[in-house]
Short mmCIF file of C-alpha atoms in Angstrom, two decimals:
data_model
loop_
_atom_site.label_atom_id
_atom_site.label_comp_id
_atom_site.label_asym_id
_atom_site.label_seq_id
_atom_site.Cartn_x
_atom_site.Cartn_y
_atom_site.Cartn_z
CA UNK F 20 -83.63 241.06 -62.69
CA UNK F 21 -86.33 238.21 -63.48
CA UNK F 22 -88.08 237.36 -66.07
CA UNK F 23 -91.81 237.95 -65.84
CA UNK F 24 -94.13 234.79 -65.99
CA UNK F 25 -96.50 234.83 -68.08
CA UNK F 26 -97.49 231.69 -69.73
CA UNK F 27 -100.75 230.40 -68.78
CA UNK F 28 -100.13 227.02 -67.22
CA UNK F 29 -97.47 225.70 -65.13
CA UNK F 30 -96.05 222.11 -63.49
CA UNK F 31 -95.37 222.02 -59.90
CA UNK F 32 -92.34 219.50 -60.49
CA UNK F 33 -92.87 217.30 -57.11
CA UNK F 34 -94.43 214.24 -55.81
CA UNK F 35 -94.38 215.00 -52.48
CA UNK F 36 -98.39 215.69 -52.14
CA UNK F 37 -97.74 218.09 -49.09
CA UNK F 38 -95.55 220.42 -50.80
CA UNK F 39 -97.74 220.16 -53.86
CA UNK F 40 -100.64 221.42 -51.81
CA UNK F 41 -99.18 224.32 -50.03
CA UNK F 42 -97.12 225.44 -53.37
CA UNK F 43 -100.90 224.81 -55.22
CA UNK F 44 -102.33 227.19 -52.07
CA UNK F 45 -99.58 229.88 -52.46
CA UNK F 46 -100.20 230.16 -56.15
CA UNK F 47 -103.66 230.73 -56.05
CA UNK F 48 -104.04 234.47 -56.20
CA UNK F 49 -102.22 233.87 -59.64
CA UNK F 50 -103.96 233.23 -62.90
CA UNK F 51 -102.25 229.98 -63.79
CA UNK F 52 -103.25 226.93 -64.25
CA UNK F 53 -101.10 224.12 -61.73
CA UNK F 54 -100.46 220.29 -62.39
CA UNK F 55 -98.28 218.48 -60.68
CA UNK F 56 -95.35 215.85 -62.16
CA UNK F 57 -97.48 213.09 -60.45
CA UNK F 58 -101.12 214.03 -62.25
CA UNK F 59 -98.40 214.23 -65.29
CA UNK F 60 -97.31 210.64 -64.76
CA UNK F 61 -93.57 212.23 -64.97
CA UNK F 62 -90.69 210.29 -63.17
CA UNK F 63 -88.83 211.72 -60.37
CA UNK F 64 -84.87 212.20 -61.35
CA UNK F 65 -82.15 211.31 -58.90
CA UNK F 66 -81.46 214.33 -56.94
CA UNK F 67 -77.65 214.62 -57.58
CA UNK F 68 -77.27 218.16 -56.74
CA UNK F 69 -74.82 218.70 -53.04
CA UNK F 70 -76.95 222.05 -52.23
CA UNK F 71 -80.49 222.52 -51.94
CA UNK F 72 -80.30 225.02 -55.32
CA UNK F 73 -78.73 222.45 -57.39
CA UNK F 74 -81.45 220.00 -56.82
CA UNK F 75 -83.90 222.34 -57.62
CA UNK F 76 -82.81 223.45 -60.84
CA UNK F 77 -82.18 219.89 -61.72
CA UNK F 78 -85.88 218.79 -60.94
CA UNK F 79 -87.64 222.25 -62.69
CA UNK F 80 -85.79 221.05 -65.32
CA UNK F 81 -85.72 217.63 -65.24
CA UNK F 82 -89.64 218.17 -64.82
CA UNK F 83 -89.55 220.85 -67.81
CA UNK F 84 -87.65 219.15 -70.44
CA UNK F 85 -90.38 215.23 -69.88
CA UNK F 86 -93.54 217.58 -70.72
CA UNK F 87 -92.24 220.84 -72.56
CA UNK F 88 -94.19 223.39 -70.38
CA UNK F 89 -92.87 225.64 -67.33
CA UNK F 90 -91.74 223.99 -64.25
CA UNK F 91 -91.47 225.16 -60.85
CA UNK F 92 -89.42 222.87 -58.32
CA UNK F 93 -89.02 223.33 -54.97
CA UNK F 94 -85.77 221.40 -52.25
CA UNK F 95 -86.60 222.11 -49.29
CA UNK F 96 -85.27 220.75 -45.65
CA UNK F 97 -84.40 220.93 -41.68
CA UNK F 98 -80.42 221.79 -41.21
CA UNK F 99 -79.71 220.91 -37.74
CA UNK F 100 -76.70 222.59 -36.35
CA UNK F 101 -75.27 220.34 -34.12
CA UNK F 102 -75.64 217.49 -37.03
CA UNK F 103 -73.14 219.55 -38.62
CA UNK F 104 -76.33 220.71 -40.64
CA UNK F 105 -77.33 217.70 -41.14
CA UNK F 106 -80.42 216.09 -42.50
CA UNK F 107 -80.12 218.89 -45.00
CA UNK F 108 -80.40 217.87 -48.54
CA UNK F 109 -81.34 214.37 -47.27
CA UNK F 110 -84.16 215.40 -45.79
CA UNK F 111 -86.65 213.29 -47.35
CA UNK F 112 -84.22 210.51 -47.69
CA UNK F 113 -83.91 210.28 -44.09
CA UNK F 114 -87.88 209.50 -44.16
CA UNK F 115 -87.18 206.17 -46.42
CA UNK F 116 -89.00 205.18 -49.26
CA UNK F 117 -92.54 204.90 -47.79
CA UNK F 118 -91.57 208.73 -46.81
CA UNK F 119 -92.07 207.91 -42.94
CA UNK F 120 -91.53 211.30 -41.92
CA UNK F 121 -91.82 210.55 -38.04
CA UNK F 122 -89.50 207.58 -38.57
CA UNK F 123 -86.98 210.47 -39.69
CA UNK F 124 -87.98 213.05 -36.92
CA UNK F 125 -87.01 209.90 -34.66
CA UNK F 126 -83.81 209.68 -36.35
CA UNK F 127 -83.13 213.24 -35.33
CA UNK F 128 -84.15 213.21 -32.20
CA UNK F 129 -82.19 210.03 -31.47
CA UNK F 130 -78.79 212.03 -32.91
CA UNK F 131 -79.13 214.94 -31.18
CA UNK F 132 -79.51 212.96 -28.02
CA UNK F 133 -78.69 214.80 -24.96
CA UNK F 134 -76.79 217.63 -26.74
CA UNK F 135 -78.69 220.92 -25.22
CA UNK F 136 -78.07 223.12 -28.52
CA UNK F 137 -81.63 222.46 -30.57
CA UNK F 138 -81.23 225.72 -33.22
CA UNK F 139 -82.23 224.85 -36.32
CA UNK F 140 -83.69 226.31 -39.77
CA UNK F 141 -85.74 225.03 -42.64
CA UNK F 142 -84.30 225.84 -46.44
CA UNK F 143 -86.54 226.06 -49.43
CA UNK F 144 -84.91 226.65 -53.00
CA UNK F 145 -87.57 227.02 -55.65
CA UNK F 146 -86.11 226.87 -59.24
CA UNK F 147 -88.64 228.43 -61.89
CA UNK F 148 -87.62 226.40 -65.36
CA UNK F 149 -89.21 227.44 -68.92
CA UNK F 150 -88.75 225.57 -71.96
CA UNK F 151 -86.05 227.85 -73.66
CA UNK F 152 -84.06 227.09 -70.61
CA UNK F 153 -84.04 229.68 -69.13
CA UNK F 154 -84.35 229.54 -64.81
CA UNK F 155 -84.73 231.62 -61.49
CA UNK F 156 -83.60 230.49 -58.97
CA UNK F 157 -84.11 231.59 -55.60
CA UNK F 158 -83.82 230.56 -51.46
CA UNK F 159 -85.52 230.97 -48.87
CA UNK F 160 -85.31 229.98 -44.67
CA UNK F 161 -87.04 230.33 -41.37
CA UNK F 162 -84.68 229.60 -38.58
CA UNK F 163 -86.61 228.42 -35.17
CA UNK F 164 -85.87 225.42 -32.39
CA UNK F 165 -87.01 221.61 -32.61
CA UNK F 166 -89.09 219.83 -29.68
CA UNK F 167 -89.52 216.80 -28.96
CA UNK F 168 -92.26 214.49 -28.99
CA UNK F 169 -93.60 216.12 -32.26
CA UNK F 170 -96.85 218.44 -31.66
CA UNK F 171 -99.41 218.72 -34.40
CA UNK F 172 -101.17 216.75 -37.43
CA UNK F 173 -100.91 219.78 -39.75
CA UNK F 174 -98.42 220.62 -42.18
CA UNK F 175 -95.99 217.49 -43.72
CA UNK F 176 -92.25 216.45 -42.95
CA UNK F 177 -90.72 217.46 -40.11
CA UNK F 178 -93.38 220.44 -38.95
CA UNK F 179 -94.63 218.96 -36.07
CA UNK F 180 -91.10 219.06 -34.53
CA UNK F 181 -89.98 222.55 -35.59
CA UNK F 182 -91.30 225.73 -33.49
CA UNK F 183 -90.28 229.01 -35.30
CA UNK F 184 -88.45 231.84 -33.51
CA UNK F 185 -90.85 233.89 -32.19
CA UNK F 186 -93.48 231.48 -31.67
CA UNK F 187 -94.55 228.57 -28.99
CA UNK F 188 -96.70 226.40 -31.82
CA UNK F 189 -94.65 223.70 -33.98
CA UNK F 190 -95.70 224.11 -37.79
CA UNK F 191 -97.72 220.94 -37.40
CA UNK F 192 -99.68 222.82 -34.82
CA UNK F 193 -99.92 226.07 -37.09
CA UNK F 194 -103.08 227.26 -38.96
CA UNK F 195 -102.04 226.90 -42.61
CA UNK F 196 -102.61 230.50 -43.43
CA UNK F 197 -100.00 231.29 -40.62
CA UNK F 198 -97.62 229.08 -41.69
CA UNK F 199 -97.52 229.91 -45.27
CA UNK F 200 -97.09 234.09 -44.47
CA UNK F 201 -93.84 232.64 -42.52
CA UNK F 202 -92.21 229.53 -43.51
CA UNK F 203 -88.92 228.97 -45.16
CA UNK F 204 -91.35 228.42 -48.23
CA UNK F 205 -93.16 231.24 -48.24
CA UNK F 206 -89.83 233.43 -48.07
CA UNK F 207 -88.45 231.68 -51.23
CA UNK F 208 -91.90 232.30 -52.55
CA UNK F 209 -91.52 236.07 -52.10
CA UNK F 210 -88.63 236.70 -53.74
CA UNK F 211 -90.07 234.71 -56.72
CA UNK F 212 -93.05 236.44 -56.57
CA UNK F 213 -91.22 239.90 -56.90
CA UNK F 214 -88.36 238.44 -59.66
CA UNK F 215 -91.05 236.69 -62.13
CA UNK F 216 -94.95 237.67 -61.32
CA UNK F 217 -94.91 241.19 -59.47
CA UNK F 218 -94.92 244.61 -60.98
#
């Protein structure tokens, strides 16, 4: 069982100003008051963790322990299955340090190459860190196929590349407000919602 959230303020532990924006927009029916580590002028720690979970809970924390108020972090990325699941955790990395996101969809397209099988699934953990230490974790997917050339200027990362099951649009394509009620975000964001804020 969670623990409910009730502080009034809370640090979206991230730099990445697209998943700051749509964790900012998901938020918003909640009375709380979001920063960001970036407006905070807090570093980003090396993401050591070898799941998506781990590296959560070490940048909630990480995030929590620099400015001594509640911090939310969120690891998200594409597991490809016939790159063994690969970017994965490296997600971002693959994007370089100027994040070039469509240098990394490249990347993926180029090691996929002719290989027919194009299943994949985005992963989001979102770790929920208060100053007493104590967490919730929790994890969240959307499984779908990737295209190629990339469709769409919306969204961030690799969106324009990925079309959910069920759909013909690539996230990049996607109204916001449809994305968010179905990405691998949005799942995680669920269960945190009914752990920590519901009820």
């Amino acid at each position: 069982m969670g623990r409910r959230f009730v502080e009034p303020q809370l640090v979206i532990a991230s730099h990445n100003s697209g998943k700051v924006r749509e964790i900012t927009e998901l938020l918003e029916p909640l009375p709380i008051e979001v920063t960001s580590a970036a407006e905070l002028g807090l570093d980003e720690p090396e993401e050591t963790g070898t799941n998506f979970v781990a590296n959560a809970e070490l940048k909630a924390h990480s995030a929590m322990r620099a400015c001594s108020l509640p911090a939310l972090a969120d690891d998200s990325g594409v597991v490809v299955s016939v790159l063994g699941g690969a970017p994965g955790i490296y997600s971002a990395r693959w994007a370089g340090p100027e994040r070039d996101f469509s240098m990394a969809m490249q990347r993926v397209h180029e090691e996929i190459g002719e290989k027919t099988d194009r299943r994949a699934h985005f992963v989001a953990a979102l770790s929920l860190a208060w100053p007493d230490g104590h967490y919730e974790t929790v994890e969240g997917r959307v499984g779908g196929v990737l295209t190629w050339p990339p469709r769409g200027t919306l969204g961030f990362g690799y969106d324009p590349m990925f079309v959910p099951d069920g759909h013909d649009q690539t996230f990049g394509e996607m109204d916001p407000s449809k994305k968010h009620a179905m990405s691998h975000r949005a799942d995680a964001f669920r269960k945190l919602l009914a752990a920590c804020f519901d009820g």
